[in-house]
Amino acid sequence: MMEKTNTTWKERASEKILRTVPHDERISAVNNQGMAYCGMAAFAYVVIRLLYCGIKGAFALPEFVLLMLMAYILLHNARKNGICNLPVIMGKTLNPDKKAVWSRMGLYALDAAIFAACFALIMLLQDHSVAGFLLSFFMGFFMDFVFQMAVKEPVVRKYRKQQEMLDAEENDMT
Amino acid sequence: MRNLKLKAARIEHDMNQEALAQAVGVTRQTIGMIESGNYNPTLNLCIAICDVLGKTLNDLFWSEPSERSK
């Protein structure tokens, strides 16, 4: 009768693979780097394809979904590994202080204004109407401002929380 | 495994995590994670930390196998 072992199928499979394929930390690092290069190539392809479709007047939905998925994977991986950096807007790092909320709002507004101006200019080139330009500007400004707030404020809060945690354990020898 | 030796050496040098991080060219989060045992630094980073704190690798990063299993 076969002896039952306590190992899971994953452990058994991993052991089998490691026995047949040469594997160590250097090879693993090289493979990870290779995978990262593949990711970069895929990212470049997706961006070029999106631009190409944009110029041709089409919308490449699968590529757009893939781009969003790539962004999500990057963010998720960073979060899983405890990386939390302050967002940067126009070369300025956001001030994480609770009292600096208005300075952050100013940077969100600046970003939104630049985005809205570009968006409105594109609309003006297509539409040739001043009313359309103004409408696009205000719509773009509002959308980008809300987006910046929704995405960046939680990051700032998380950063502040992490700094508080680091402060608490900085000199704790227990 | 938490690295209390590193934390003690840093405090002994009157440095906070931010100062040590700047001295070795990493973020404060990385120093915090090394001290709390959540990140294995590369040998180069270990040597840089030792240089700044005036310690050897043994002083900061070596522990007896019996301690490691705790």
Short mmCIF file of C-alpha atoms in Angstrom, two decimals, chain A residues 45-110:
data_model
loop_
_atom_site.label_atom_id
_atom_site.label_comp_id
_atom_site.label_asym_id
_atom_site.label_seq_id
_atom_site.Cartn_x
_atom_site.Cartn_y
_atom_site.Cartn_z
CA TYR A 45 2.56 47.44 -27.62
CA VAL A 46 -0.71 48.27 -25.84
CA VAL A 47 0.09 52.01 -25.69
CA ILE A 48 1.15 52.14 -29.37
CA ARG A 49 -1.95 50.20 -30.40
CA LEU A 50 -4.20 52.53 -28.37
CA LEU A 51 -2.57 55.60 -29.98
CA TYR A 52 -2.82 54.05 -33.44
CA CYS A 53 -6.51 53.25 -32.96
CA GLY A 54 -7.06 56.74 -31.53
CA ILE A 55 -5.51 58.37 -34.61
CA LYS A 56 -7.58 56.15 -36.88
CA GLY A 57 -10.69 57.23 -34.97
CA ALA A 58 -11.43 53.85 -33.38
CA PHE A 59 -11.51 52.82 -29.74
CA ALA A 60 -9.47 49.72 -28.86
CA LEU A 61 -11.48 48.41 -25.93
CA PRO A 62 -9.50 45.16 -25.31
CA GLU A 63 -6.23 47.14 -25.23
CA PHE A 64 -7.78 49.73 -22.93
CA VAL A 65 -9.00 46.99 -20.56
CA LEU A 66 -5.54 45.39 -20.69
CA LEU A 67 -3.90 48.74 -19.85
CA MET A 68 -6.22 49.17 -16.85
CA LEU A 69 -5.48 45.60 -15.79
CA MET A 70 -1.73 46.28 -16.02
CA ALA A 71 -2.12 49.39 -13.86
CA TYR A 72 -4.16 47.41 -11.33
CA ILE A 73 -1.57 44.59 -11.18
CA LEU A 74 1.26 47.11 -10.63
CA LEU A 75 -0.67 48.88 -7.86
CA HIS A 76 -1.75 45.63 -6.22
CA ASN A 77 1.82 44.29 -6.25
CA ALA A 78 3.16 47.51 -4.75
CA ARG A 79 0.47 47.48 -2.05
CA LYS A 80 1.10 43.81 -1.25
CA ASN A 81 4.79 44.57 -0.70
CA GLY A 82 4.17 47.58 1.53
CA ILE A 83 5.19 50.23 -1.00
CA CYS A 84 3.32 53.46 -0.45
CA ASN A 85 4.78 56.59 -2.04
CA LEU A 86 3.25 60.01 -2.04
CA PRO A 87 1.72 60.97 -5.39
CA VAL A 88 3.54 63.59 -7.45
CA ILE A 89 1.70 66.25 -9.45
CA MET A 90 3.62 68.45 -11.91
CA GLY A 91 6.90 67.52 -10.22
CA LYS A 92 5.60 68.43 -6.76
CA THR A 93 5.16 65.77 -4.09
CA LEU A 94 1.87 66.08 -2.23
CA ASN A 95 2.12 67.27 1.35
CA PRO A 96 0.65 64.47 3.48
CA ASP A 97 -0.07 66.73 6.46
CA LYS A 98 -3.71 66.77 7.58
CA LYS A 99 -3.69 70.56 7.61
CA ALA A 100 -2.26 70.77 4.08
CA VAL A 101 -5.52 69.70 2.49
CA TRP A 102 -5.89 73.02 0.60
CA SER A 103 -2.39 72.79 -0.84
CA ARG A 104 -3.25 69.32 -2.13
CA MET A 105 -6.55 70.60 -3.54
CA GLY A 106 -4.58 73.32 -5.37
CA LEU A 107 -2.37 70.71 -7.01
CA TYR A 108 -5.39 68.58 -7.98
CA ALA A 109 -6.96 71.71 -9.48
CA LEU A 110 -3.75 72.51 -11.39
#
